[in-house]
């Protein structure tokens, strides 16, 4: 059993509960349909989707001193105020980037997962969802035991093509979390 809470109770206004990844809209009428396959059903039962809390249209740039900055391309039409945006999204210090030409940004999230027994949480890209507009980079994954290291999640993004904007839509999958337990003896 895995539980979850929001670090900030006010966050429930914009941060939706995690939802199980399911292929309910797929064909289940035929006995050989992939959506009736026990292996597919078992895999989906372990994945939960964390949805994007707000619309974002960001562009990477450098200021007059050459320091990395994020530009909110939605401007006045942005559903999130600049101050709140800066509270949730920031550029990682340039010396900490894995590659000197690939900026890393992070989004602070209030989700904390907990368990009493050994359970590992793996955070990964939402690979079962199709996006018409692929992101200009990759999502950092991670794996840790929630029973001994409960902590707020972060979404980390490594920007490979800084000429392209990062566009995220509220309600679309931001990432998945996968839960694994240690093998049980019978």
Coordinates of C-alpha atoms in Angstrom, one line a residue:
X1 CA 0.0 0.0 0.0
X2 CA 1.3 3.4 -1.0
X3 CA -0.1 6.6 0.2
X4 CA 0.4 10.2 -1.0
X5 CA -0.1 13.7 0.4
X6 CA 0.5 17.2 -0.9
X7 CA 3.2 19.0 1.1
X8 CA 1.1 22.2 0.8
X9 CA -2.7 21.6 1.3
X10 CA -3.5 24.7 -0.8
X11 CA -1.8 22.9 -3.7
X12 CA -4.9 20.8 -4.2
X13 CA -6.3 23.7 -6.1
X14 CA -3.9 23.3 -9.0
X15 CA -2.2 19.9 -8.4
X16 CA -4.5 17.0 -9.4
X17 CA -4.4 13.6 -7.6
X18 CA -2.2 10.9 -9.2
X19 CA -4.3 8.7 -11.5
X20 CA -3.7 5.1 -12.6
X21 CA -2.6 4.7 -16.2
X22 CA -5.2 2.7 -18.0
X23 CA -6.1 1.9 -21.5
X24 CA -9.8 2.0 -20.9
X25 CA -10.6 3.7 -24.3
X26 CA -8.9 0.9 -26.2
X27 CA -10.6 -2.2 -27.7
X28 CA -11.5 -4.7 -25.1
X29 CA -14.1 -6.6 -27.1
X30 CA -11.8 -9.1 -28.7
X31 CA -10.3 -11.8 -26.5
X32 CA -6.9 -11.3 -28.1
X33 CA -6.9 -7.5 -27.8
X34 CA -3.7 -6.1 -26.1
X35 CA -5.9 -4.2 -23.6
X36 CA -7.2 -7.6 -22.3
X37 CA -3.7 -9.1 -22.0
X38 CA -2.7 -9.9 -18.4
X39 CA 0.8 -8.7 -18.9
X40 CA -0.4 -5.3 -20.2
X41 CA -3.0 -5.0 -17.4
X42 CA -0.3 -5.9 -14.8
X43 CA 2.1 -3.3 -16.2
X44 CA -0.5 -0.6 -16.2
X45 CA -1.5 -1.4 -12.7
X46 CA 1.9 -0.2 -11.4
X47 CA 2.0 3.2 -13.3
X48 CA 0.4 6.4 -12.0
X49 CA 0.2 9.6 -14.0
X50 CA 1.1 13.0 -12.5
X51 CA -0.6 15.7 -14.6
X52 CA 0.9 19.1 -15.5
X53 CA -0.5 21.7 -13.1
X54 CA -0.6 24.6 -15.5
X55 CA 0.0 25.7 -19.1
X56 CA 3.6 26.6 -19.8
X57 CA 5.2 28.0 -22.9
X58 CA 8.9 28.7 -22.0
X59 CA 11.8 29.7 -24.1
X60 CA 15.5 29.3 -23.0
X61 CA 17.6 32.4 -23.4
X62 CA 20.6 34.2 -22.0
X63 CA 20.5 37.7 -20.5
X64 CA 22.8 40.5 -21.4
X65 CA 25.5 39.1 -19.0
X66 CA 25.2 35.6 -20.6
X67 CA 23.4 34.0 -17.7
X68 CA 20.7 31.5 -18.5
X69 CA 17.1 32.6 -18.1
X70 CA 13.6 31.3 -18.9
X71 CA 11.2 33.5 -20.9
X72 CA 7.5 33.0 -20.3
X73 CA 6.2 33.2 -23.9
X74 CA 2.6 33.5 -22.8
X75 CA 3.3 36.9 -21.2
X76 CA 0.1 38.5 -20.0
X77 CA -2.0 35.6 -21.2
X78 CA -0.1 33.2 -18.8
X79 CA -2.5 31.4 -16.4
X80 CA 0.2 31.6 -13.8
X81 CA 1.7 34.8 -12.4
X82 CA 5.4 35.3 -12.9
X83 CA 6.1 35.2 -9.1
X84 CA 4.3 31.9 -8.8
X85 CA 6.0 30.5 -11.9
X86 CA 9.5 31.4 -10.3
X87 CA 8.4 29.6 -7.1
X88 CA 7.8 26.4 -9.1
X89 CA 10.2 26.4 -12.0
X90 CA 13.9 27.3 -12.0
X91 CA 17.0 26.7 -14.0
X92 CA 19.6 24.5 -12.3
X93 CA 23.0 26.2 -11.8
X94 CA 24.9 25.9 -15.1
X95 CA 27.9 24.2 -13.4
X96 CA 25.5 21.4 -12.4
X97 CA 24.2 20.6 -16.0
X98 CA 25.2 17.2 -17.2
X99 CA 26.2 18.6 -20.6
X100 CA 27.4 22.2 -21.0
X101 CA 25.0 22.9 -23.9
X102 CA 21.9 21.3 -22.4
X103 CA 20.2 23.4 -19.7
X104 CA 18.4 21.6 -16.9
X105 CA 15.2 23.1 -15.4
X106 CA 13.2 21.8 -12.5
X107 CA 9.7 22.1 -11.4
X108 CA 9.0 21.8 -7.7
X109 CA 6.0 19.7 -6.9
X110 CA 4.2 19.1 -3.6
X111 CA 3.6 15.3 -4.1
X112 CA 5.0 13.1 -1.3
X113 CA 4.5 9.3 -1.5
X114 CA 4.8 7.2 1.6
X115 CA 4.7 3.5 2.5
X116 CA 5.4 1.3 5.6
X117 CA 7.0 -1.5 3.8
X118 CA 9.8 -1.4 1.2
X119 CA 8.5 0.3 -2.0
X120 CA 10.5 1.9 -4.7
X121 CA 9.2 4.8 -6.7
X122 CA 10.6 5.3 -10.2
X123 CA 9.8 8.6 -11.9
X124 CA 9.9 8.4 -15.7
X125 CA 8.6 10.0 -18.9
X126 CA 5.0 9.4 -19.9
X127 CA 5.9 7.0 -22.6
X128 CA 2.4 5.6 -23.1
X129 CA 0.9 8.9 -24.1
X130 CA 1.3 10.3 -27.6
X131 CA 2.2 13.9 -28.0
X132 CA 1.7 15.8 -31.3
X133 CA 4.5 18.1 -30.3
X134 CA 7.4 16.3 -28.9
X135 CA 9.4 18.1 -26.1
X136 CA 12.7 19.6 -27.1
X137 CA 14.6 17.4 -24.6
X138 CA 14.3 14.6 -22.1
X139 CA 12.9 14.1 -18.6
X140 CA 15.2 13.0 -15.9
X141 CA 14.1 9.9 -14.2
X142 CA 14.9 8.7 -10.8
X143 CA 14.3 5.8 -8.3
X144 CA 14.2 5.8 -4.5
X145 CA 12.6 4.0 -1.6
X146 CA 9.6 5.9 -0.4
X147 CA 9.4 4.0 2.9
X148 CA 12.7 5.5 4.1
X149 CA 13.1 8.6 2.0
X150 CA 9.7 10.4 1.7
X151 CA 10.3 13.7 0.0
X152 CA 8.5 16.1 -2.4
X153 CA 8.9 15.2 -6.0
X154 CA 10.5 17.4 -8.6
X155 CA 10.2 17.3 -12.4
X156 CA 13.5 17.7 -14.1
X157 CA 14.0 18.5 -17.8
X158 CA 17.2 18.5 -19.8
X159 CA 16.7 20.9 -22.7
X160 CA 18.5 19.5 -25.8
X161 CA 17.2 21.9 -28.5
X162 CA 17.2 25.3 -26.9
X163 CA 16.0 26.9 -30.1
X164 CA 12.6 25.2 -29.6
X165 CA 10.2 26.2 -26.9
X166 CA 9.0 24.0 -24.1
X167 CA 5.3 23.8 -24.2
X168 CA 3.3 21.9 -21.5
X169 CA -0.5 21.9 -21.2
X170 CA -2.4 21.7 -18.0
X171 CA -4.0 18.3 -17.5
X172 CA -1.6 16.4 -19.8
X173 CA 0.8 13.9 -18.4
X174 CA 3.9 15.5 -16.9
X175 CA 5.5 12.2 -15.8
X176 CA 4.7 8.7 -14.5
X177 CA 5.5 7.1 -11.2
X178 CA 6.0 3.3 -11.1
X179 CA 5.8 1.5 -7.8
X180 CA 7.8 -1.7 -7.1
X181 CA 8.2 -3.9 -4.1
X182 CA 10.8 -6.4 -3.2
X183 CA 10.0 -9.9 -4.4
X184 CA 7.7 -11.7 -2.1
X185 CA 8.3 -15.3 -1.1
X186 CA 5.3 -17.6 -1.1

